[in-house]
Tab-separated table of C-alpha atoms and ligand atoms in Angstrom:
chain	number	residue	atom	x	y	z
A	1	MET	CA	0.000	0.000	0.000
A	2	SER	CA	1.223	3.522	-0.662
A	3	THR	CA	2.237	5.821	2.139
A	4	ASP	CA	-0.877	7.898	1.677
A	5	GLY	CA	-3.065	4.806	1.663
A	6	HIS	CA	-1.720	3.587	5.005
A	7	LEU	CA	-2.190	6.951	6.595
A	8	ASP	CA	-5.612	7.643	5.161
A	9	GLN	CA	-6.795	4.313	6.463
A	10	ALA	CA	-5.347	4.937	9.895
A	11	ARG	CA	-6.916	8.368	9.981
A	12	ASP	CA	-10.384	7.199	8.939
A	13	SER	CA	-10.410	4.376	11.418
A	14	LEU	CA	-9.305	6.693	14.204
A	15	GLU	CA	-11.731	9.422	13.330
A	16	LEU	CA	-14.665	7.016	13.463
A	17	LEU	CA	-13.649	5.623	16.800
A	18	LEU	CA	-12.963	9.028	18.331
A	19	GLN	CA	-16.547	9.970	17.609
A	20	ASP	CA	-17.844	7.047	19.647
A	21	LYS	CA	-18.860	8.628	22.939
A	22	ARG	CA	-19.094	5.268	24.684
A	23	LEU	CA	-15.368	4.758	24.372
A	24	PRO	CA	-13.633	4.733	27.793
A	25	PRO	CA	-11.816	8.060	28.384
A	26	GLU	CA	-8.343	6.468	28.707
A	27	ALA	CA	-8.737	4.779	25.348
A	28	ARG	CA	-9.943	8.013	23.808
A	29	ALA	CA	-6.933	9.933	25.140
A	30	GLU	CA	-4.528	7.381	23.687
A	31	LEU	CA	-6.214	7.457	20.337
A	32	ALA	CA	-6.189	11.245	20.288
A	33	ASP	CA	-2.389	11.106	20.531
A	34	ASP	CA	-2.204	8.755	17.590
A	35	PHE	CA	-4.538	10.997	15.712
A	36	ARG	CA	-2.275	14.002	16.184
A	37	GLN	CA	0.674	11.970	14.908
A	38	VAL	CA	-1.176	10.807	11.837
A	39	ARG	CA	-2.274	14.337	11.107
A	40	ALA	CA	1.231	15.755	11.537
A	41	MET	CA	2.574	13.086	9.219
A	42	LEU	CA	-0.052	13.819	6.583
A	43	ASP	CA	0.734	17.533	6.757
A	44	LYS	CA	4.398	16.839	6.409
A	45	LEU	CA	3.900	14.621	3.395
A	46	GLU	CA	1.562	17.025	1.731
A	47	HIS	CA	3.999	19.899	2.031
A	48	GLY	CA	7.166	17.919	1.396
A	49	HIS	CA	8.618	19.035	4.699
A	50	ILE	CA	11.947	17.676	5.877
A	51	HIS	CA	12.589	17.402	9.592
A	52	ILE	CA	16.027	17.413	11.157
A	53	ALA	CA	16.201	16.684	14.880
A	54	VAL	CA	18.964	16.830	17.481
A	55	LEU	CA	19.384	14.240	20.183
A	56	GLY	CA	21.965	13.922	22.900
A	57	ARG	CA	22.793	14.426	26.563
A	58	VAL	CA	21.864	17.641	28.312
A	59	SER	CA	24.322	20.534	27.838
A	60	VAL	CA	26.270	18.993	24.986
A	61	GLY	CA	25.058	21.984	22.955
A	62	LYS	CA	22.092	20.633	20.994
A	63	SER	CA	20.219	23.933	21.066
A	64	SER	CA	23.448	25.799	20.300
A	65	VAL	CA	24.096	23.635	17.239
A	66	LEU	CA	20.646	24.396	15.851
A	67	ASN	CA	21.060	28.116	16.554
A	68	ALA	CA	24.401	28.082	14.785
A	69	LEU	CA	22.855	26.399	11.749
A	70	ILE	CA	20.057	28.932	11.569
A	71	GLY	CA	22.392	31.801	12.409
A	72	GLU	CA	20.039	33.139	15.065
A	73	ARG	CA	19.270	32.391	18.692
A	74	ARG	CA	15.991	30.629	18.051
A	75	PHE	CA	16.337	27.974	20.742
A	76	SER	CA	17.205	28.864	24.294
A	77	THR	CA	20.490	27.592	25.631
A	78	SER	CA	21.900	27.469	29.101
A	79	ALA	CA	25.041	26.532	30.953
A	80	LEU	CA	22.719	25.114	33.591
A	81	HIS	CA	20.975	21.807	33.375
A	82	GLY	CA	17.996	21.261	31.133
A	83	GLU	CA	16.975	24.482	29.444
A	84	THR	CA	15.017	22.651	26.753
A	85	ARG	CA	11.962	21.035	28.280
A	86	HIS	CA	9.896	20.063	25.272
A	87	HIS	CA	10.347	19.428	21.611
A	88	GLU	CA	10.509	22.711	19.773
A	89	MET	CA	10.615	23.325	16.098
A	90	ALA	CA	11.877	26.175	13.910
A	91	LEU	CA	12.012	26.803	10.209
A	92	TRP	CA	15.507	26.774	8.735
A	93	ASP	CA	15.117	28.965	5.730
A	94	GLU	CA	18.523	28.203	4.264
A	95	GLN	CA	18.765	28.942	0.556
A	96	GLY	CA	15.062	29.742	0.473
A	97	SER	CA	14.110	26.074	0.691
A	98	GLY	CA	11.136	26.939	2.894
A	99	SER	CA	10.635	23.339	3.871
A	100	LEU	CA	13.381	22.453	6.309
A	101	PHE	CA	12.520	22.260	9.976
A	102	LEU	CA	14.899	21.884	12.888
A	103	ILE	CA	13.649	20.131	15.994
A	104	ASP	CA	15.171	20.655	19.423
A	105	THR	CA	14.676	18.076	22.185
A	106	PRO	CA	15.371	17.686	25.911
A	107	GLY	CA	18.527	15.812	26.962
A	108	ILE	CA	18.258	12.044	26.749
A	109	ASN	CA	19.652	11.760	30.253
A	110	GLU	CA	16.906	13.948	31.701
A	111	ILE	CA	14.381	11.174	31.363
A	112	ASP	CA	15.004	7.673	32.477
A	113	GLY	CA	15.117	4.213	31.008
A	114	ASP	CA	12.113	3.261	28.947
A	115	ALA	CA	10.880	6.805	28.439
A	116	ARG	CA	14.287	7.799	27.056
A	117	GLU	CA	14.309	4.955	24.556
A	118	ARG	CA	10.778	5.830	23.561
A	119	MET	CA	11.590	9.504	23.057
A	120	ALA	CA	14.681	8.705	21.011
A	121	ARG	CA	12.707	6.322	18.857
A	122	GLU	CA	9.813	8.721	18.411
A	123	VAL	CA	12.053	11.608	17.497
A	124	SER	CA	13.956	9.524	15.022
A	125	GLN	CA	10.809	8.088	13.487
A	126	ARG	CA	9.421	11.519	12.895
A	127	SER	CA	12.618	12.973	11.508
A	128	ASP	CA	14.289	12.580	8.190
A	129	LEU	CA	17.722	13.143	9.628
A	130	VAL	CA	18.954	12.882	13.207
A	131	LEU	CA	21.942	14.823	14.521
A	132	PHE	CA	23.313	13.004	17.540
A	133	VAL	CA	25.344	15.582	19.441
A	134	ILE	CA	28.200	14.745	21.819
A	135	ASP	CA	30.883	16.919	23.396
A	136	GLY	CA	33.638	14.433	24.073
A	137	ASP	CA	34.129	10.732	24.504
A	138	MET	CA	30.839	8.876	24.630
A	139	THR	CA	29.253	7.623	27.832
A	140	ASP	CA	27.639	4.184	27.922
A	141	SER	CA	24.144	5.625	27.834
A	142	GLU	CA	25.010	7.770	24.823
A	143	TYR	CA	26.479	4.738	23.165
A	144	SER	CA	23.388	2.606	23.737
A	145	ALA	CA	21.058	5.403	22.635
A	146	LEU	CA	23.036	5.749	19.418
A	147	GLN	CA	22.949	2.009	18.790
A	148	GLY	CA	19.190	2.104	19.304
A	149	LEU	CA	18.863	4.890	16.754
A	150	ALA	CA	20.959	3.032	14.223
A	151	ARG	CA	18.505	0.160	14.455
A	152	GLU	CA	15.784	2.495	13.159
A	153	HIS	CA	17.638	2.743	9.859
A	154	ARG	CA	17.333	6.478	9.665
A	155	PRO	CA	20.083	8.703	8.329
A	156	LEU	CA	22.198	9.686	11.304
A	157	LEU	CA	25.052	12.143	11.802
A	158	LEU	CA	27.296	12.153	14.839
A	159	VAL	CA	28.166	15.734	15.737
A	160	LEU	CA	31.181	16.309	17.965
A	161	ASN	CA	30.560	19.760	19.446
A	162	LYS	CA	32.711	22.084	21.581
A	163	CYS	CA	35.765	21.391	19.456
A	164	ASP	CA	37.188	24.753	20.571
A	165	ARG	CA	38.031	23.004	23.841
A	166	TYR	CA	40.360	20.547	22.210
A	167	THR	CA	43.736	20.887	20.556
A	168	ALA	CA	44.085	19.554	17.035
A	169	ALA	CA	45.933	16.517	18.369
A	170	GLN	CA	43.218	15.759	20.945
A	171	ARG	CA	40.552	16.075	18.297
A	172	ASN	CA	42.331	13.614	16.065
A	173	GLU	CA	42.711	11.128	18.846
A	174	LEU	CA	39.067	11.477	19.843
A	175	ARG	CA	37.917	11.084	16.292
A	176	THR	CA	39.940	7.919	15.754
A	177	SER	CA	38.727	6.257	18.926
A	178	LEU	CA	35.077	7.209	18.292
A	179	LEU	CA	35.151	5.820	14.779
A	180	ALA	CA	36.797	2.616	15.927
A	181	ARG	CA	34.131	2.120	18.542
A	182	LEU	CA	31.206	3.010	16.293
A	183	GLU	CA	32.139	1.153	13.174
A	184	PRO	CA	30.089	0.368	11.078
A	185	VAL	CA	27.189	2.381	12.521
A	186	ILE	CA	28.900	5.718	11.868
A	187	LEU	CA	31.079	6.075	8.773
A	188	PRO	CA	33.897	8.665	8.812
A	189	GLU	CA	31.980	11.123	6.619
A	190	ASN	CA	29.129	11.071	9.131
A	191	LEU	CA	31.194	12.170	12.108
A	192	VAL	CA	31.475	15.953	11.919
A	193	GLU	CA	33.294	18.322	14.225
A	194	VAL	CA	31.842	21.713	15.159
A	195	SER	CA	32.012	24.524	17.687
A	196	ALA	CA	28.489	25.822	17.954
A	197	ASP	CA	29.083	28.349	20.713
A	198	PRO	CA	32.795	28.619	21.420
A	199	ALA	CA	33.980	30.191	24.639
A	200	PRO	CA	35.311	33.729	24.257
A	201	ARG	CA	39.037	33.876	23.627
A	202	VAL	CA	41.202	35.725	26.078
A	203	TYR	CA	43.937	37.834	24.562
A	204	ILE	CA	46.812	39.206	26.553
A	205	GLU	CA	48.610	42.174	25.088
A	206	VAL	CA	51.841	43.581	26.376
A	207	ASP	CA	52.563	47.213	25.567
A	208	ALA	CA	55.899	48.951	25.176
A	209	ASP	CA	56.147	49.583	28.904
A	210	GLY	CA	55.611	45.943	29.675
A	211	ARG	CA	52.030	46.419	30.927
A	212	GLU	CA	49.678	43.522	30.301
A	213	THR	CA	46.075	44.045	29.286
A	214	GLU	CA	43.634	41.225	29.087
A	215	SER	CA	40.760	41.341	26.606
A	216	GLU	CA	38.054	38.893	25.660
A	217	ARG	CA	36.931	38.426	22.115
A	218	LEU	CA	33.898	36.490	21.106
A	219	ALA	CA	34.698	33.609	18.838
A	220	PRO	CA	32.244	32.957	16.025
A	221	PRO	CA	30.507	29.601	15.805
A	222	ASP	CA	31.854	27.102	13.345
A	223	VAL	CA	29.374	24.593	11.992
A	224	THR	CA	30.474	24.621	8.368
A	225	ALA	CA	31.369	20.941	8.305
A	226	LEU	CA	27.907	20.030	9.560
A	227	LYS	CA	26.092	22.334	7.176
A	228	ASP	CA	28.018	20.960	4.227
A	229	ARG	CA	27.327	17.375	5.169
A	230	ILE	CA	23.601	18.046	5.675
A	231	TRP	CA	23.359	19.681	2.261
A	232	GLU	CA	25.223	16.834	0.648
A	233	ILE	CA	22.785	14.355	2.115
A	234	LEU	CA	19.746	16.410	1.248
A	235	GLU	CA	20.881	17.068	-2.269
A	236	ALA	CA	21.717	13.446	-2.872
A	237	GLU	CA	18.526	12.016	-1.468
A	238	GLY	CA	16.434	14.996	-0.457
A	239	LYS	CA	12.964	14.086	-1.534
A	240	THR	CA	13.529	10.352	-1.440
A	241	LEU	CA	14.747	10.724	2.103
A	242	ALA	CA	11.510	12.276	3.214
A	243	ALA	CA	9.425	9.847	1.227
A	244	LEU	CA	11.287	6.779	2.439
A	245	ASN	CA	11.018	7.956	5.965
A	246	ALA	CA	7.355	8.705	5.604
A	247	SER	CA	6.548	5.281	4.288
A	248	LEU	CA	8.560	3.551	7.019
A	249	PHE	CA	6.782	5.658	9.569
A	250	ALA	CA	3.391	5.237	7.977
A	251	GLY	CA	3.688	1.455	7.960
A	252	ASP	CA	4.682	1.407	11.622
A	253	LEU	CA	2.085	3.896	12.623
A	254	SER	CA	-0.800	2.257	10.860
A	255	ASP	CA	0.108	-1.077	12.484
A	256	LYS	CA	0.254	0.599	15.852
A	257	VAL	CA	-2.956	2.478	15.269
A	258	GLY	CA	-4.609	-0.726	14.073
A	259	ALA	CA	-3.663	-2.457	17.306
A	260	ARG	CA	-4.893	0.482	19.420
A	261	VAL	CA	-8.165	0.658	17.553
A	262	LEU	CA	-8.685	-3.051	18.064
A	263	ALA	CA	-7.905	-2.764	21.780
A	264	ALA	CA	-10.303	0.158	22.137
A	265	ARG	CA	-13.015	-1.779	20.323
A	266	ARG	CA	-12.430	-4.758	22.599
A	267	GLN	CA	-12.844	-2.539	25.641
A	268	LEU	CA	-16.037	-1.105	24.258
A	269	GLY	CA	-17.219	-4.532	23.086
A	270	GLU	CA	-16.708	-5.995	26.553
A	271	LYS	CA	-18.913	-3.269	28.026
A	272	VAL	CA	-21.602	-3.908	25.446
A	273	ILE	CA	-21.487	-7.676	25.947
A	274	ARG	CA	-21.658	-7.419	29.718
A	275	SER	CA	-24.600	-5.078	29.702
A	276	TYR	CA	-26.605	-7.295	27.344
A	277	SER	CA	-25.643	-10.360	29.386
A	278	LEU	CA	-27.016	-8.685	32.474
A	279	VAL	CA	-30.227	-7.687	30.703
A	280	LYS	CA	-30.672	-11.260	29.594
A	281	GLY	CA	-29.802	-12.696	33.004
A	282	VAL	CA	-32.234	-10.400	34.766
A	283	ALA	CA	-35.011	-11.154	32.271
A	284	VAL	CA	-34.586	-14.891	32.754
A	285	ALA	CA	-34.358	-14.571	36.537
A	286	ILE	CA	-37.561	-12.572	36.746
A	287	ASN	CA	-39.448	-14.935	34.516
A	288	PRO	CA	-37.828	-18.375	34.737
A	289	VAL	CA	-40.083	-20.190	32.273
A	290	PRO	CA	-37.726	-21.052	29.455
A	291	ILE	CA	-40.154	-21.664	26.583
A	292	ALA	CA	-41.916	-18.337	26.932
A	293	ASP	CA	-38.565	-16.613	27.298
A	294	LEU	CA	-36.946	-18.175	24.327
A	295	ALA	CA	-38.034	-15.657	21.699
A	296	ALA	CA	-37.296	-12.701	23.941
A	297	ALA	CA	-33.942	-14.214	24.900
A	298	VAL	CA	-32.868	-14.623	21.286
A	299	ALA	CA	-33.988	-11.063	20.601
A	300	VAL	CA	-31.564	-9.820	23.267
A	301	ASP	CA	-28.690	-11.744	21.686
A	302	ILE	CA	-29.581	-10.406	18.265
A	303	SER	CA	-29.608	-6.812	19.515
A	304	MET	CA	-26.248	-7.396	21.147
A	305	VAL	CA	-24.651	-8.703	17.957
A	306	VAL	CA	-26.089	-5.831	15.906
A	307	HIS	CA	-24.686	-3.424	18.493
A	308	LEU	CA	-21.268	-5.123	18.412
A	309	SER	CA	-21.182	-5.064	14.630
A	310	ASN	CA	-21.497	-1.285	14.834
A	311	VAL	CA	-18.661	-1.074	17.338
A	312	TYR	CA	-16.496	-2.956	14.853
A	313	GLY	CA	-17.589	-0.760	11.963
A	314	LEU	CA	-19.119	-3.739	10.101
A	315	PRO	CA	-22.834	-3.133	10.570
A	316	MET	CA	-25.113	-6.205	10.357
A	317	THR	CA	-28.856	-6.500	9.942
A	318	ARG	CA	-30.894	-8.376	12.529
A	319	SER	CA	-31.287	-11.289	10.185
A	320	GLN	CA	-27.541	-11.505	9.477
A	321	SER	CA	-26.962	-11.331	13.166
A	322	GLY	CA	-29.537	-14.104	13.735
A	323	THR	CA	-27.674	-16.330	11.292
A	324	LEU	CA	-24.402	-15.690	13.070
A	325	ILE	CA	-25.989	-16.565	16.416
A	326	LYS	CA	-27.317	-19.816	14.979
A	327	THR	CA	-23.817	-20.819	13.937
A	328	ILE	CA	-22.455	-19.962	17.359
A	329	SER	CA	-25.232	-21.681	19.315
A	330	GLY	CA	-24.913	-24.768	17.140
A	331	GLN	CA	-21.231	-24.992	18.046
A	332	LEU	CA	-21.973	-24.292	21.689
A	333	LEU	CA	-24.451	-27.119	21.796
A	334	LEU	CA	-21.935	-29.485	20.225
A	335	LEU	CA	-19.139	-28.420	22.519
A	336	MET	CA	-20.908	-28.279	25.847
A	337	GLY	CA	-24.436	-29.450	25.198
A	338	ALA	CA	-24.458	-32.158	27.816
A	339	THR	CA	-23.264	-30.190	30.840
A	340	TRP	CA	-25.260	-27.250	29.707
A	341	LEU	CA	-28.545	-29.160	29.648
A	342	VAL	CA	-27.915	-30.910	32.972
A	343	HIS	CA	-27.260	-27.550	34.528
A	344	LEU	CA	-30.390	-26.045	33.090
A	345	VAL	CA	-32.672	-28.973	33.838
A	346	SER	CA	-31.543	-29.270	37.436
A	347	SER	CA	-32.211	-25.573	37.900
A	348	LEU	CA	-35.638	-25.962	36.374
A	349	LEU	CA	-36.523	-28.900	38.594
A	350	LYS	CA	-35.844	-26.794	41.641
A	351	ALA	CA	-37.912	-23.938	40.299
A	352	GLY	CA	-41.059	-25.542	41.714
A	353	SER	CA	-40.115	-25.107	45.376
A	354	ALA	CA	-41.074	-21.832	46.954
A	355	GLY	CA	-39.292	-19.232	49.062
A	356	LEU	CA	-35.603	-18.675	49.241
A	357	SER	CA	-34.746	-21.545	46.933
A	358	THR	CA	-36.857	-20.018	44.177
A	359	VAL	CA	-34.854	-16.882	44.449
A	360	LEU	CA	-31.623	-18.860	44.323
A	361	THR	CA	-32.673	-20.934	41.335
A	362	ALA	CA	-33.962	-17.863	39.599
A	363	GLY	CA	-30.538	-16.371	40.165
A	364	ALA	CA	-28.906	-19.553	38.936
A	365	GLN	CA	-30.936	-19.674	35.746
A	366	GLY	CA	-30.330	-16.024	35.175
A	367	ALA	CA	-26.622	-16.641	35.645
A	368	VAL	CA	-26.664	-19.416	33.067
A	369	ALA	CA	-28.466	-17.119	30.656
A	370	TYR	CA	-25.925	-14.388	31.390
A	371	TYR	CA	-23.060	-16.754	30.715
A	372	SER	CA	-24.487	-18.040	27.445
A	373	THR	CA	-25.074	-14.532	26.148
A	374	TYR	CA	-21.582	-13.576	27.202
A	375	VAL	CA	-20.077	-16.476	25.263
A	376	VAL	CA	-22.202	-15.697	22.207
A	377	GLY	CA	-21.092	-12.069	22.434
A	378	ARG	CA	-17.412	-12.922	22.713
A	379	ALA	CA	-17.628	-15.338	19.800
A	380	ALA	CA	-19.463	-12.814	17.632
A	381	GLU	CA	-16.887	-10.215	18.602
A	382	GLN	CA	-13.994	-12.441	17.563
A	383	TYR	CA	-15.687	-13.019	14.246
A	384	LEU	CA	-16.111	-9.268	13.732
A	385	ALA	CA	-12.574	-8.453	14.867
A	386	ALA	CA	-11.248	-10.788	12.175
A	387	GLY	CA	-13.208	-8.843	9.565
A	388	CYS	CA	-16.213	-11.211	9.531
A	389	SER	CA	-14.281	-14.453	9.389
A	390	TRP	CA	-13.788	-17.504	11.579
A	391	GLY	CA	-10.238	-17.916	10.336
A	392	GLU	CA	-8.622	-21.206	9.406
A	393	GLY	CA	-9.758	-23.171	12.457
A	394	GLY	CA	-13.417	-22.370	11.829
A	395	PRO	CA	-16.076	-21.446	14.412
A	396	LYS	CA	-15.523	-24.591	16.492
A	397	TRP	CA	-11.923	-23.710	17.212
A	398	VAL	CA	-12.738	-20.067	18.008
A	399	ILE	CA	-15.578	-20.964	20.355
A	400	ARG	CA	-13.598	-23.659	22.146
A	401	ASN	CA	-10.849	-21.110	22.792
A	402	ILE	CA	-13.358	-18.669	24.188
A	403	LEU	CA	-14.877	-21.270	26.481
A	404	ASP	CA	-11.404	-22.188	27.704
A	405	SER	CA	-10.517	-18.579	28.344
A	406	ILE	CA	-13.470	-17.875	30.641
A	407	ASP	CA	-13.493	-19.072	34.203
A	408	ARG	CA	-17.051	-20.326	34.075
A	409	ASP	CA	-17.642	-20.950	37.736
A	410	SER	CA	-16.484	-17.586	38.947
A	411	MET	CA	-18.419	-15.910	36.148
A	412	LEU	CA	-21.613	-17.733	37.175
A	413	VAL	CA	-21.166	-16.705	40.804
A	414	GLN	CA	-20.503	-13.104	39.837
A	415	ALA	CA	-23.387	-13.042	37.369
A	416	ARG	CA	-25.793	-14.393	39.956
A	417	GLN	CA	-24.740	-11.742	42.413
A	418	ASP	CA	-25.130	-8.963	39.843
A	419	ILE	CA	-28.551	-10.237	38.823
A	420	LEU	CA	-29.835	-10.517	42.385
A	421	THR	CA	-28.536	-7.037	43.152
A	422	ARG	CA	-30.230	-5.710	40.047
A	423	ILE	CA	-33.601	-7.223	40.899
A	424	GLY	CA	-33.301	-5.942	44.424
A	425	ARG	CA	-32.955	-9.076	46.526
B	501	LIG	N1	33.004	25.926	24.713
B	501	LIG	C1	31.887	25.681	24.076
B	501	LIG	N2	30.700	25.721	24.727
B	501	LIG	C2	29.579	25.457	24.048
B	501	LIG	C3	29.585	25.115	22.675
B	501	LIG	N3	28.329	24.883	22.300
B	501	LIG	C4	27.552	25.075	23.373
B	501	LIG	N4	28.288	25.428	24.432
B	501	LIG	C5	27.806	25.774	25.773
B	501	LIG	O1	27.242	24.617	26.379
B	501	LIG	C6	26.150	24.982	27.223
B	501	LIG	C7	24.931	24.138	26.893
B	501	LIG	O2	24.476	24.449	25.607
B	501	LIG	P1	22.988	24.125	25.124
B	501	LIG	O3	22.935	24.427	23.684
B	501	LIG	O4	22.006	24.779	26.019
B	501	LIG	O5	22.992	22.562	25.374
B	501	LIG	P2	21.768	21.532	25.238
B	501	LIG	O6	21.293	21.249	26.621
B	501	LIG	O7	22.376	20.314	24.615
B	501	LIG	O8	20.741	22.156	24.361
B	501	LIG	C8	25.934	26.458	27.004
B	501	LIG	O9	26.489	27.147	28.066
B	501	LIG	C9	26.657	26.748	25.729
B	501	LIG	O10	27.150	28.081	25.684
B	501	LIG	C10	30.854	25.077	22.010
B	501	LIG	O11	30.970	24.789	20.812
B	501	LIG	N5	31.948	25.368	22.762
B	502	LIG	MG1	18.758	22.583	24.783
């Protein structure tokens, strides 16, 4: 599928689900995040934007590097810890391209463990080019973050900043040892040395009388090597870079969104199934004469399946839903007919006695009805989740798995309690 196809599909699916007011709030919040990402990606594709992001430890000079590229103080910098709190973006209008954006990020060591990995991955997935900034030999956490990035298969430059602090000999030594350690992740042309915000130089002048005067002169930033390398990369693969990245990202994202949408539907489906099961259980408990109930009971199941089919965006008519229920009940009867009937008949036999036991048996029958509707609902849901298919194993296999996955006894106890509470006893 094309990049646009993936994203359009993800967007449509999300939009539909976001409109469903019955969706639990947590699920809605998660989906809203995905939605923003899809939208940002679509915008980016539409406008042919290219995103370049910095990553690295705090205070290595990430913000300074971006400022030096732009030639303006667009991102705030600080000698203190952690000036950059959130991702920030600025247009880099070099050579009137109008479509290059620089993205600043917090230090990778300001967030811990999993969150750090996640941020690094997210930043890299959204960007066409990542500048990993360091200011000396690499720490273990820098090293592992860089390895993680390399696994994403995105174009990656290693930027050694603060070169004004090193002598030429030190720089050479550093460069050699970094390359040796990072081979083959970083090739020599992708390790660039810069001084984004060099410390002022102190000059000492001695006049004719031997008096010394000290003066400070600002040193200009030097990021030429980086700029050149970025332009080389962009010129060589400019548009393809963005497109390749977008399709990698789109594939990932639509898989992720697909899984989220499914999980959200399951959550919603479970609510729907449980409420119909309770309706059915209560109806049977109030009126425990099975023959008279039969038609009404099937009607409840049919409504439930129609409702579920809407949750899954594959609307069914009542008659289609009736057919589906027949298939499921047929399998249920085959799989657990015997125990099922014994259970039901023994409940019915007790229905004659009055008083407390009537209440209990009513509850028991209701619970059985609850359970059967629940199983029907789960089976129908599985069928819908697979895009209206029973898969290779057929309905028998699916339904057996569902029966195995439910702890029947505890569900019956719980159902009976819920039913009795509902009918006020
Ligand atoms: N000596 C020197 N200091 C630098 C250089 N680049 C940045 N700095 C200083 O390093 C500190 C942290 O810079 P900043 O850009 O805020 O780092 P960030 O946390 O990675 O964004 C600031 O005080 C900068 O002035 C450089 O090339 N040389
Ligand atoms: Mg910063």
